[in-house]
PDB file of C-alpha atoms in Angstrom:
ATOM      1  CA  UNK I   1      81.177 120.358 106.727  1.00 58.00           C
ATOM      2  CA  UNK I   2      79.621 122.438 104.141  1.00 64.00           C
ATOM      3  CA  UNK I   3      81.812 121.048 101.416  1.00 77.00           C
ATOM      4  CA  UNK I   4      79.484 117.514 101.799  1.00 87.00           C
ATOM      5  CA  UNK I   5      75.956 117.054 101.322  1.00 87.00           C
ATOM      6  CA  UNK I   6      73.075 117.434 103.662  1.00 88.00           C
ATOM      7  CA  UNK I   7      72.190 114.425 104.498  1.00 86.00           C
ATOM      8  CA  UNK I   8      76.064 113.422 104.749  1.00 89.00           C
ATOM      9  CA  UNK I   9      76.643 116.062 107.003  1.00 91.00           C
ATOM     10  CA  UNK I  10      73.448 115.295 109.409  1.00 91.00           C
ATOM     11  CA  UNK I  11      74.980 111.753 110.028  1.00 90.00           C
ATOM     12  CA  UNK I  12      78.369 112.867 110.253  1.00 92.00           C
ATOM     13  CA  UNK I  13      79.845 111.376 113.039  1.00 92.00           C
ATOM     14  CA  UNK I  14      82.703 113.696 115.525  1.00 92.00           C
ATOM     15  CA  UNK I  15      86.060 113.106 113.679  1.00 94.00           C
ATOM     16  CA  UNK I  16      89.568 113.435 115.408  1.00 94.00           C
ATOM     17  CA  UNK I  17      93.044 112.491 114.710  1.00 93.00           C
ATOM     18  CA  UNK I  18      95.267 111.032 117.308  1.00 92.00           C
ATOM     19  CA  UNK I  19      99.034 109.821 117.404  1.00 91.00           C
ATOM     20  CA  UNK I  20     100.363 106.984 118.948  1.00 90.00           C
ATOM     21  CA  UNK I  21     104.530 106.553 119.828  1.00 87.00           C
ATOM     22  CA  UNK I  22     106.208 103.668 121.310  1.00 84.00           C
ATOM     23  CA  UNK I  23     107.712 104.077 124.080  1.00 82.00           C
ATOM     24  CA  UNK I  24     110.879 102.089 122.679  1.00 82.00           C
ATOM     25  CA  UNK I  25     112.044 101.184 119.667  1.00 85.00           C
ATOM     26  CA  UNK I  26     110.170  98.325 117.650  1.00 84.00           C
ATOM     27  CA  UNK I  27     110.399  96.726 114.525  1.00 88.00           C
ATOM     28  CA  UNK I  28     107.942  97.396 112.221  1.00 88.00           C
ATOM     29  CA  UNK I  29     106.179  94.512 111.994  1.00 89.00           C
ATOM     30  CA  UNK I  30     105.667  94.076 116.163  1.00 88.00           C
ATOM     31  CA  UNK I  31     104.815  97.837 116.574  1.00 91.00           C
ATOM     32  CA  UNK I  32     101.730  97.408 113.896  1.00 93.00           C
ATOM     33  CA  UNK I  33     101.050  93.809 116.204  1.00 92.00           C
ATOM     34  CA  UNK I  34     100.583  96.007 119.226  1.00 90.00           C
ATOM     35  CA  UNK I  35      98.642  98.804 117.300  1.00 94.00           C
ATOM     36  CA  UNK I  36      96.028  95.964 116.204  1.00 94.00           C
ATOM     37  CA  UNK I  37      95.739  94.597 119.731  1.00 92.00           C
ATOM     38  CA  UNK I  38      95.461  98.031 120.815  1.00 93.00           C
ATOM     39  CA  UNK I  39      92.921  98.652 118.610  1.00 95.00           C
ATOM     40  CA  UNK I  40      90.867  95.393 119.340  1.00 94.00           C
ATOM     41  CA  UNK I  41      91.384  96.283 123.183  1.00 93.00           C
ATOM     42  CA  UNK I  42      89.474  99.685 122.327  1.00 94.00           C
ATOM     43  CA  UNK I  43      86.669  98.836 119.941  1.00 94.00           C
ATOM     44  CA  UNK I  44      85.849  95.465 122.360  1.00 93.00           C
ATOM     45  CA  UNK I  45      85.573  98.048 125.406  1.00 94.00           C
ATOM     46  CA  UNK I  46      83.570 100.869 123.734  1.00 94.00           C
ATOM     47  CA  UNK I  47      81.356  97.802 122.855  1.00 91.00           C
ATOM     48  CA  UNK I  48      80.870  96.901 126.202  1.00 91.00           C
ATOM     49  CA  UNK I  49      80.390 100.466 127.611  1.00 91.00           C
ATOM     50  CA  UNK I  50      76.764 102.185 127.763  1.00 90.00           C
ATOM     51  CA  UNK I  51      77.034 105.442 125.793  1.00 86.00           C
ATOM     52  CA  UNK I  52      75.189 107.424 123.031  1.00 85.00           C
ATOM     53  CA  UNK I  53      76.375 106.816 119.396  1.00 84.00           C
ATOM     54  CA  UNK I  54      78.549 103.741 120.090  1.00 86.00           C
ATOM     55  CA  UNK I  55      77.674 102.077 117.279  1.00 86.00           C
ATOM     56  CA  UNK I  56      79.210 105.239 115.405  1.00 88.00           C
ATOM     57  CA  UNK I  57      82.188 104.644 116.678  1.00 93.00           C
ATOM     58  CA  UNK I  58      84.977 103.473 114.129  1.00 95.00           C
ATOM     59  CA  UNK I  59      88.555 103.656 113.896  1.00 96.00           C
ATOM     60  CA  UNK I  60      89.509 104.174 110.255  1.00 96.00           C
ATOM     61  CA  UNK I  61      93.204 103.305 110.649  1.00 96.00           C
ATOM     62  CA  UNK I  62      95.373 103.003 113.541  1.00 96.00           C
ATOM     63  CA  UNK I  63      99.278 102.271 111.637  1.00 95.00           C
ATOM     64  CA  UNK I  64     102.470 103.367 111.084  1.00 93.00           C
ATOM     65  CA  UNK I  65     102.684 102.867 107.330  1.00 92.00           C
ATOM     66  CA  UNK I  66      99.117 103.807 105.835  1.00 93.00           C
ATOM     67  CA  UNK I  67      96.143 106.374 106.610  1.00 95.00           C
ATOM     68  CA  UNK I  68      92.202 106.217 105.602  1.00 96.00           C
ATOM     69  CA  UNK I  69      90.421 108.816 104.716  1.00 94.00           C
ATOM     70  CA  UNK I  70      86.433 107.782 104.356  1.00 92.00           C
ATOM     71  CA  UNK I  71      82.952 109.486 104.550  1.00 91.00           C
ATOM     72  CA  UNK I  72      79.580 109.666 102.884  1.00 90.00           C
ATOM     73  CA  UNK I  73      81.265 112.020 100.550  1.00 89.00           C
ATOM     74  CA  UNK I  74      82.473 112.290  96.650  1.00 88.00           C
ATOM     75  CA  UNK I  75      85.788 111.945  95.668  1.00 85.00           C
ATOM     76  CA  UNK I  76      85.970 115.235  94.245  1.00 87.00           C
ATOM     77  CA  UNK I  77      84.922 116.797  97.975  1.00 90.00           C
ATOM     78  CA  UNK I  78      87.808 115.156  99.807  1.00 89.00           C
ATOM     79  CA  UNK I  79      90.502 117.607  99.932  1.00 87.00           C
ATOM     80  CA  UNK I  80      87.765 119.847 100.893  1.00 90.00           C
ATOM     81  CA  UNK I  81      86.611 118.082 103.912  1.00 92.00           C
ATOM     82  CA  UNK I  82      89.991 116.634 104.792  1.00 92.00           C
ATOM     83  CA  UNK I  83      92.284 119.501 105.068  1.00 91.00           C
ATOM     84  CA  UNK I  84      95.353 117.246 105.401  1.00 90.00           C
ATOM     85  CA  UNK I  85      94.614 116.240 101.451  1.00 91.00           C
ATOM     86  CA  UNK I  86      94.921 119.963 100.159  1.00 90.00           C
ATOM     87  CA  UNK I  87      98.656 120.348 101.758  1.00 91.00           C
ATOM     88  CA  UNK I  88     101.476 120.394  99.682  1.00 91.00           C
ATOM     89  CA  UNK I  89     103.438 118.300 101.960  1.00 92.00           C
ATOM     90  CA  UNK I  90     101.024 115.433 102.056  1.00 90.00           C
ATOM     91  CA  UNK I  91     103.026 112.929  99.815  1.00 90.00           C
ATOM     92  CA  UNK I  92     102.490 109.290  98.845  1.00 91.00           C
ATOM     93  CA  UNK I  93     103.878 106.754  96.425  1.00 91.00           C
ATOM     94  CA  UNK I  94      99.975 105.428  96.086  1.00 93.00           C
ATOM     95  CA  UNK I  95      96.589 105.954  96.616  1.00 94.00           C
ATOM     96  CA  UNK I  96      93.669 103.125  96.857  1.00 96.00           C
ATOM     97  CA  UNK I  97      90.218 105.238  96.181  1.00 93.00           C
ATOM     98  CA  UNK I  98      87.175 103.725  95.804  1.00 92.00           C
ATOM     99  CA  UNK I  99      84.214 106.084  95.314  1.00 84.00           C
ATOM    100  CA  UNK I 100      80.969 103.926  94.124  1.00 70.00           C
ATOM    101  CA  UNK I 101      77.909 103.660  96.088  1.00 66.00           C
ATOM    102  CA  UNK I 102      76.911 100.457  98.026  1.00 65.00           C
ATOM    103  CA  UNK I 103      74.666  97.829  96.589  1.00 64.00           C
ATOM    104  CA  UNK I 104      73.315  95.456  99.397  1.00 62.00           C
ATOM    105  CA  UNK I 105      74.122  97.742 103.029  1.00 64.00           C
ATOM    106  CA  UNK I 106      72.849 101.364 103.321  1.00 68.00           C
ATOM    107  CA  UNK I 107      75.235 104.484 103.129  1.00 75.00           C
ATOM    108  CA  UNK I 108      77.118 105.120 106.220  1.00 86.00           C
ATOM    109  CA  UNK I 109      80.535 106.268 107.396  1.00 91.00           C
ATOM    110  CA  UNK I 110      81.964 103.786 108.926  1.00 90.00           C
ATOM    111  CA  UNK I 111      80.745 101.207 105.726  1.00 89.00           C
ATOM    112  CA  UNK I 112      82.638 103.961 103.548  1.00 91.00           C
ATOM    113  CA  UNK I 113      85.248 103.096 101.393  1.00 91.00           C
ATOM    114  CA  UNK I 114      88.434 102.424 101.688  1.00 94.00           C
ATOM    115  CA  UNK I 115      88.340 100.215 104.791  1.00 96.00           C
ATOM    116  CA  UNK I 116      91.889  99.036 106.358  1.00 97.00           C
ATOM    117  CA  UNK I 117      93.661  97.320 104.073  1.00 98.00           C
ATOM    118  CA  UNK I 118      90.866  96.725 101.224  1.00 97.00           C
ATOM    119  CA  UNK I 119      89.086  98.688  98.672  1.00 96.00           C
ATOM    120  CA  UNK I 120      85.849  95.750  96.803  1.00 93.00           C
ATOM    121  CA  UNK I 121      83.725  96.164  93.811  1.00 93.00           C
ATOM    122  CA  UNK I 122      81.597  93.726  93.735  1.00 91.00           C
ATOM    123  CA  UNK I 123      79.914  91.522  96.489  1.00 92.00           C
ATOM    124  CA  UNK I 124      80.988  88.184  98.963  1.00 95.00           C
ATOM    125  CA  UNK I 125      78.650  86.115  98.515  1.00 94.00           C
ATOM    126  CA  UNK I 126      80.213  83.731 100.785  1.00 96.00           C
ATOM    127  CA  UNK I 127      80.398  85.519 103.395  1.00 96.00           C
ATOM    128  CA  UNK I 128      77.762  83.412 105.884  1.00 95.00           C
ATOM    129  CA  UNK I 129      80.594  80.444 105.711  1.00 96.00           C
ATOM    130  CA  UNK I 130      83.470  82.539 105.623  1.00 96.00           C
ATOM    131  CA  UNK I 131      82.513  84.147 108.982  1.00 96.00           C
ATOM    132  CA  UNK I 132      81.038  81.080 110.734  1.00 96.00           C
ATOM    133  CA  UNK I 133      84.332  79.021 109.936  1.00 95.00           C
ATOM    134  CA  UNK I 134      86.628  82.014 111.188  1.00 95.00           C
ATOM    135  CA  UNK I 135      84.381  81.756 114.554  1.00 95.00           C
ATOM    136  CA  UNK I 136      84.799  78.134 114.337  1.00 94.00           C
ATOM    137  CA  UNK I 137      88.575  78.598 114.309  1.00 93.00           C
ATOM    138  CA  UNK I 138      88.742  80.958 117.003  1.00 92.00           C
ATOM    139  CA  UNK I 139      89.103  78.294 119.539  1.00 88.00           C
ATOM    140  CA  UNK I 140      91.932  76.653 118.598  1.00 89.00           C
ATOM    141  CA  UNK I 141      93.796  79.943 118.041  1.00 89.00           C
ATOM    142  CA  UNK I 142      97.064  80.006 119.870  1.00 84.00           C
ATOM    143  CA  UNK I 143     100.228  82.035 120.023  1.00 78.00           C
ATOM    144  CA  UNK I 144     103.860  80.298 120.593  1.00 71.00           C
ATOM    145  CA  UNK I 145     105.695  84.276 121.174  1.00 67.00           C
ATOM    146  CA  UNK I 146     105.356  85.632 124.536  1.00 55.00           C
ATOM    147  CA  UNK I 147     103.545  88.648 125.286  1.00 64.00           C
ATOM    148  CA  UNK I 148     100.778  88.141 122.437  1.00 73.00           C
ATOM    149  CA  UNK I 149      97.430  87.908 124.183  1.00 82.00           C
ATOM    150  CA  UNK I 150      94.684  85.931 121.860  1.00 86.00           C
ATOM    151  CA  UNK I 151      91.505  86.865 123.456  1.00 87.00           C
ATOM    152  CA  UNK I 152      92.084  90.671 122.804  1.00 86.00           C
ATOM    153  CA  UNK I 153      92.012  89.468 119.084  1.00 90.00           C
ATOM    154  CA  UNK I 154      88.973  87.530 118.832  1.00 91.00           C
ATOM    155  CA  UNK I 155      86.121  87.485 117.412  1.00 93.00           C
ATOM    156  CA  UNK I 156      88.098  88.281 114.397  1.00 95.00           C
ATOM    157  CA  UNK I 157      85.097  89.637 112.883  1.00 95.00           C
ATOM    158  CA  UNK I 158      82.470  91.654 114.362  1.00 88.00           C
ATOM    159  CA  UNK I 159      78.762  90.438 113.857  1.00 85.00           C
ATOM    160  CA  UNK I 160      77.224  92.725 111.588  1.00 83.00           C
ATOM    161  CA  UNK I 161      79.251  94.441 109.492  1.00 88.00           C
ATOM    162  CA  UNK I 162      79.146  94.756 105.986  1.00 90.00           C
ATOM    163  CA  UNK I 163      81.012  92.080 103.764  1.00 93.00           C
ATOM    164  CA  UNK I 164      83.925  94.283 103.153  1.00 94.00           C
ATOM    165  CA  UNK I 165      84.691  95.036 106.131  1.00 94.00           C
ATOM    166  CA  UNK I 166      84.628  91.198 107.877  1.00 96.00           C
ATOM    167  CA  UNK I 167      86.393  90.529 103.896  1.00 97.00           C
ATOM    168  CA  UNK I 168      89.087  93.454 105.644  1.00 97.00           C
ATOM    169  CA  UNK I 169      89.052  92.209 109.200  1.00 97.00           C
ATOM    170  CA  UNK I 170      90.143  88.591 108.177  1.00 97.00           C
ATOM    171  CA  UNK I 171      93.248  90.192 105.821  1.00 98.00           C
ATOM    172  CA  UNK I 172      94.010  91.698 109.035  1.00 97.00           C
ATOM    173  CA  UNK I 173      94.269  88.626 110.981  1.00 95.00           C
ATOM    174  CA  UNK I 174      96.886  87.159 108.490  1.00 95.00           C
ATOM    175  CA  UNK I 175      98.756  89.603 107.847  1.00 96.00           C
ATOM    176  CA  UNK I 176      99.392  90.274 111.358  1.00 92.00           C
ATOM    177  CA  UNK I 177     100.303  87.140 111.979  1.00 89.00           C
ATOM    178  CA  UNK I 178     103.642  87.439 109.702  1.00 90.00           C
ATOM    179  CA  UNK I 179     102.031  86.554 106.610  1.00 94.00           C
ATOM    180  CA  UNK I 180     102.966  88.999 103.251  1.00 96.00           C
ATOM    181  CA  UNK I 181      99.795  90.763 100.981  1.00 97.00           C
ATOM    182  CA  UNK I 182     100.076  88.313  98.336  1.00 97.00           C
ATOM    183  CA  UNK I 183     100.039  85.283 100.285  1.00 97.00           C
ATOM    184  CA  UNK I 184      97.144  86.382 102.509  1.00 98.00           C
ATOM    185  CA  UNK I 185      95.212  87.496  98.918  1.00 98.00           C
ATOM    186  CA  UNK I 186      95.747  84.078  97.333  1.00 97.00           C
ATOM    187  CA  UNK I 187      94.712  82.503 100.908  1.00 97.00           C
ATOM    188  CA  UNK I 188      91.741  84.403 100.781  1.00 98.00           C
ATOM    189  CA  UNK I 189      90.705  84.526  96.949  1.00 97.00           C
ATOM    190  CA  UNK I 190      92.220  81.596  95.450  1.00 97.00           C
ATOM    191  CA  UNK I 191      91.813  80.638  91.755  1.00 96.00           C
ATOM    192  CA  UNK I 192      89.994  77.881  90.738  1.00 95.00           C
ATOM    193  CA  UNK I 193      92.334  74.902  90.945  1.00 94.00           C
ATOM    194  CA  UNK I 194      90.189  71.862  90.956  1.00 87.00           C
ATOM    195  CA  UNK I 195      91.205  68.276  89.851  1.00 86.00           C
ATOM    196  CA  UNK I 196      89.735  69.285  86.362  1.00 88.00           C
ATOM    197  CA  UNK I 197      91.831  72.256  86.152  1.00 91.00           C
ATOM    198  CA  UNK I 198      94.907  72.368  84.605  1.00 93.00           C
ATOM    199  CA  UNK I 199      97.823  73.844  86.775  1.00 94.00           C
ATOM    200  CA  UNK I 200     101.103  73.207  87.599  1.00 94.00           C
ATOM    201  CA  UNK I 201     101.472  70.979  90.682  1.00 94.00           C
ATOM    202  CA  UNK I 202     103.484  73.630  93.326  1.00 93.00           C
ATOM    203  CA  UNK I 203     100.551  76.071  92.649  1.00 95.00           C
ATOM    204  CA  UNK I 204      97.895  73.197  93.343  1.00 95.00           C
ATOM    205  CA  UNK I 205      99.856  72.091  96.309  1.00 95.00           C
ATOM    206  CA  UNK I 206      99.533  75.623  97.776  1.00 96.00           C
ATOM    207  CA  UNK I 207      96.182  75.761  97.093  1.00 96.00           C
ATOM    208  CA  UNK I 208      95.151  72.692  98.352  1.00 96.00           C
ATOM    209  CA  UNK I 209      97.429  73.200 101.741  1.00 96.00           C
ATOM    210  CA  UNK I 210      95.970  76.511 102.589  1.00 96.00           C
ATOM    211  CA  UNK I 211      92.527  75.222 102.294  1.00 95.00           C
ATOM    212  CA  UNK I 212      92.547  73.527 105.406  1.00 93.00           C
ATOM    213  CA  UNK I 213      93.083  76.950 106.798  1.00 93.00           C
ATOM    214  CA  UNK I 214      90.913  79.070 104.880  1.00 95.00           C
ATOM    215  CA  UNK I 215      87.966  78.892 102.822  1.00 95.00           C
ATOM    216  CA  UNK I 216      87.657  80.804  99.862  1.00 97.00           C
ATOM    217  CA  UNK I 217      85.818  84.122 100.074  1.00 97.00           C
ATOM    218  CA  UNK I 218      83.668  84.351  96.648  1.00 95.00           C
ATOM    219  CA  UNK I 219      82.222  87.474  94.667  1.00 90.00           C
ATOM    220  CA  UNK I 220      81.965  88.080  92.058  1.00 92.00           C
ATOM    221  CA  UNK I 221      84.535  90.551  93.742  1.00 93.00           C
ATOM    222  CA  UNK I 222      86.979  92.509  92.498  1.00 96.00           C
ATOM    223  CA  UNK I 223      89.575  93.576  95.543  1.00 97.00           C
ATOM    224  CA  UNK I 224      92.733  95.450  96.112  1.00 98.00           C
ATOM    225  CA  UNK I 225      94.555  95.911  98.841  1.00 98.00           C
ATOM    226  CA  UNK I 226      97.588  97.321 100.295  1.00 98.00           C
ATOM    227  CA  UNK I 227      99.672  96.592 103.812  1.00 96.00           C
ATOM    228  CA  UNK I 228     101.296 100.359 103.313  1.00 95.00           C
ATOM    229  CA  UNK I 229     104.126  99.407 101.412  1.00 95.00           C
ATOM    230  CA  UNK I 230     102.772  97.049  98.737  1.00 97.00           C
ATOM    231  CA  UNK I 231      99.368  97.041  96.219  1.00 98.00           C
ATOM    232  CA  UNK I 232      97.409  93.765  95.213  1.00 98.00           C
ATOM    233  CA  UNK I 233      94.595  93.250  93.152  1.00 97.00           C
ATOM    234  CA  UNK I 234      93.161  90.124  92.393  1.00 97.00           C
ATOM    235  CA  UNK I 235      90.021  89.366  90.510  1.00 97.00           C
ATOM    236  CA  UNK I 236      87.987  86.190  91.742  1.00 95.00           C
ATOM    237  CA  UNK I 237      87.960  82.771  89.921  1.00 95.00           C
ATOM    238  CA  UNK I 238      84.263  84.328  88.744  1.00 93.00           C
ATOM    239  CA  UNK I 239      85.786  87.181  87.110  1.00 93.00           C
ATOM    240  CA  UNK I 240      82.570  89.402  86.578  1.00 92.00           C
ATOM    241  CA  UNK I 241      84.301  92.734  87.956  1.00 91.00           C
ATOM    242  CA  UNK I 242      86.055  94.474  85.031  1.00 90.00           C
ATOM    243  CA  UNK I 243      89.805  95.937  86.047  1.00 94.00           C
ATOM    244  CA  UNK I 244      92.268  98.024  83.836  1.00 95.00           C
ATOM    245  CA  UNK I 245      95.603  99.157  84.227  1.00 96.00           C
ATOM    246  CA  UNK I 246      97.770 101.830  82.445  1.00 96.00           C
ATOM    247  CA  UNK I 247     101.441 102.716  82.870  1.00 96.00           C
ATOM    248  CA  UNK I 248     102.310 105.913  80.979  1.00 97.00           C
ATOM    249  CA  UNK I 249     105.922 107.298  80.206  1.00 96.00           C
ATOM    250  CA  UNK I 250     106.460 108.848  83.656  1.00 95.00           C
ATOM    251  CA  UNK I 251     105.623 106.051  85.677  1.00 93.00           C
ATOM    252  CA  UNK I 252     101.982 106.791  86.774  1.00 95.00           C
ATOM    253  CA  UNK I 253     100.415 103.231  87.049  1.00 96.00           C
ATOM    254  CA  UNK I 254      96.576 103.600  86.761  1.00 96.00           C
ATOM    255  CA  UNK I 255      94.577 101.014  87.521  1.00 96.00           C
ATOM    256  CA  UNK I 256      90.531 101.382  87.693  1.00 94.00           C
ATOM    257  CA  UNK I 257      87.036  99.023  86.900  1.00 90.00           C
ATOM    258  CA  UNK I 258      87.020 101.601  83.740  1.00 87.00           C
ATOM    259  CA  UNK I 259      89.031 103.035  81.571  1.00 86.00           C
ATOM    260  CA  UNK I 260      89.213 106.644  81.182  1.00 87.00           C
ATOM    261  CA  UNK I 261      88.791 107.765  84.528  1.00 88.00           C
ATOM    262  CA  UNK I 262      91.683 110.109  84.729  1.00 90.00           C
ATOM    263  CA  UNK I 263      92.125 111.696  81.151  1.00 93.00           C
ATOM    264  CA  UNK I 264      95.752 110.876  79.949  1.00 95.00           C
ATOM    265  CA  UNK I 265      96.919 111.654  76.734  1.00 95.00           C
ATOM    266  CA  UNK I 266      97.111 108.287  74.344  1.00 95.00           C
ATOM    267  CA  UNK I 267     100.917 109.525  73.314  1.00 96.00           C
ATOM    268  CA  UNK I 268     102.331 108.968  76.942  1.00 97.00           C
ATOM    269  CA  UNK I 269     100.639 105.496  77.381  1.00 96.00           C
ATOM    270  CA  UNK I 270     102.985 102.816  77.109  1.00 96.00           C
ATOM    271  CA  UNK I 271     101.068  99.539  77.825  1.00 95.00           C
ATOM    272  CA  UNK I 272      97.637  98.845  78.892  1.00 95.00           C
ATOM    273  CA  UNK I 273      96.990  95.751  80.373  1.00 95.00           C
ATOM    274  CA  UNK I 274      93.535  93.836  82.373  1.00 95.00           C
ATOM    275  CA  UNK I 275      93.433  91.313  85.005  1.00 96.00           C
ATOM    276  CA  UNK I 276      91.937  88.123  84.338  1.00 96.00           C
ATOM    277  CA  UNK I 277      89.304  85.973  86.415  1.00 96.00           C
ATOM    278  CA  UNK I 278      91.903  84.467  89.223  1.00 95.00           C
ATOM    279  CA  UNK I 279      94.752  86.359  88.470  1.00 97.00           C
ATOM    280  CA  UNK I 280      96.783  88.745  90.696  1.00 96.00           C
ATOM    281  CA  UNK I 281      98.554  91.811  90.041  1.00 95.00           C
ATOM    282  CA  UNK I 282     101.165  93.246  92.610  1.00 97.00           C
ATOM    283  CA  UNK I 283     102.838  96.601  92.433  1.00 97.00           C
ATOM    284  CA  UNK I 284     105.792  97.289  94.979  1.00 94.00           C
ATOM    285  CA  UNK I 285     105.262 100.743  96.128  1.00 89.00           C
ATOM    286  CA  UNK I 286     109.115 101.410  97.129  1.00 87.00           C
ATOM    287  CA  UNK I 287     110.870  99.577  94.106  1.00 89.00           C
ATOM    288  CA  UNK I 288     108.156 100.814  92.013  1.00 90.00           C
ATOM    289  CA  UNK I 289     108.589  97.401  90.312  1.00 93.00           C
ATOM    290  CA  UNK I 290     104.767  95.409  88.554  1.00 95.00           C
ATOM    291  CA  UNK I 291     105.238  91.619  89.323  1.00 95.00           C
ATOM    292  CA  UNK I 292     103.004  89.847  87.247  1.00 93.00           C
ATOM    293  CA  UNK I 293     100.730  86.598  88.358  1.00 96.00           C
ATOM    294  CA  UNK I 294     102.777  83.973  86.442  1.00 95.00           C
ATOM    295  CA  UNK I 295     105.519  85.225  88.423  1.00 95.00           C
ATOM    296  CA  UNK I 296     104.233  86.187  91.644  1.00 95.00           C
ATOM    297  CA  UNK I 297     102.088  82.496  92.549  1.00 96.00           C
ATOM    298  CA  UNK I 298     105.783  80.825  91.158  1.00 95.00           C
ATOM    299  CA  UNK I 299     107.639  82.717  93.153  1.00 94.00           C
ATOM    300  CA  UNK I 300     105.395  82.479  96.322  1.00 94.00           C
ATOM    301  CA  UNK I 301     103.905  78.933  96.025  1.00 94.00           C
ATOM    302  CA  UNK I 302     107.740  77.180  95.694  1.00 92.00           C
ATOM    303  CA  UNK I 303     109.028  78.356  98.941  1.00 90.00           C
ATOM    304  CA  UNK I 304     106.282  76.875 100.640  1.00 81.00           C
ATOM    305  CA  UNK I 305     105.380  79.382 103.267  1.00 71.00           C
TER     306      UNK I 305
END
């Protein structure tokens, strides 16, 4: 506590880790199911229950493949508040930070960055549709697998959050439901593909076929996310949110909204590269492989998912 500021620490909210195991084997992908639903199950209930500070109450991360770490703090006072941070044996192939301060919701630490699965810079200024038409939805939601339980899901998003976090909540959604990061992404923040646009026809025919499902969240936002194993950034159709990327000569991808934010010597820089308004950028945390957005919409948009 007395690594963070005053005020920081007067709002700080009780913090404690917990660990969940299956009680039998699961894949992957239907043990994360049942942590969302769990996690649903306990946020609807503790909204339900009279208590003191429930509207402090916030699970950062409940998964099997990725952990948050978020306060009212700097990014140079993490490892100093989160102890795990400072350990030598606390490895990772990435790290999403996000460390500016918030432009239309006050400071708090559950409306810290990094949320879920996201990390913005920028705003949704969309966001009154975007929720009302995921309400909308809500009622024709329906599961075909047994054992999957739709009411513990919905609402999707909760009424008064910032637009992150409903931005976070709805990347949730689809990616639980079987759906990979960079389909979800180009679900959510397409580019602009109008009639007077010229594009090839499979990427328009994606396009148009997911919009019956989703409508476009709008910035001007810059967002990347990550589903634990996988990073993607895409820059709306707007593209007022700057974002830079180096790869250096050991394989340290940086990628920031400004250059020079971790000094690296020009000699072990081998490319340097920006996103463009619309485009995506996808890094594959266990090949270590870049896909770039020519190939990653090609690739995606002709096997028709």
């Amino acid at each position: 506590p007395g690594k963070i500021g005053v005020l920081a620490n007067a709002s700080r909210p009780y913090i404690a880790q917990f660990f969940v195991k299956p009680i039998s084997h699961l894949p992957n992908e239907e043990f994360e199911f049942a942590l969302y639903s769990l996690r649903r199950v306990l946020e609807k209930t503790i909204d339900k229950t009279p208590m003191e500070h429930r509207d402090d109450f916030y699970i950062c991360s409940l998964s099997s493949n990725k952990l948050v770490y978020k306060g009212l703090i700097m990014a140079h006072q993490l490892e100093g508040f989160y102890l795990d941070l400072a350990s030598e044996n606390f490895k990772t192939s990435f790290a999403l930070v996000h460390s500016r301060f918030s432009t239309n919701t006050l400071g708090s630490w559950k409306l810290a960055h990094p949320y879920r699965f996201v990390i913005h810079n920028g705003e949704i200024n969309t966001l009154r549709g975007n929720v009302n038409w995921m309400s909308s939805r809500e009622k024709a939601f329906k599961s075909t697998q047994a054992g999957i339980e739709v009411e513990k899901l919905i609402p999707v998003i909760k009424q008064g959050q910032s637009d992150t976090a409903s931005f976070d909540n709805a990347l949730e959604l689809l990616l639980a439901t079987g759906r990979s990061l960079e389909h979800s992404m180009m679900m959510l923040i397409p580019e602009a593909w109008g009639d007077h646009i010229p594009m090839d026809k499979y990427k328009k025919d994606f396009y148009e076929y997911h919009s019956s499902m989703m409508e476009p969240w709008d910035g001007p936002a810059l967002v990347i996310g990550t589903d634990g194993e996988k990073v993607c950034a895409v820059l709306d159709r707007n593209g007022l949110r700057p974002c830079r990327y180096l790869v250096t000569d050991d394989d340290l991808l940086v990628m920031a909204s400004e250059t020079g934010v971790i000094d690296i010597p020009p000699e072990k820089i081998l490319f340097k590269e920006r996103i463009y308004p619309g485009r995506m950028f996808l890094l594959d945390g266990t090949s270590g492989e870049i896909i770039n957005d020519e190939e990653l919409k090609r690739g995606l948009a002709t096997r028709k998912p």
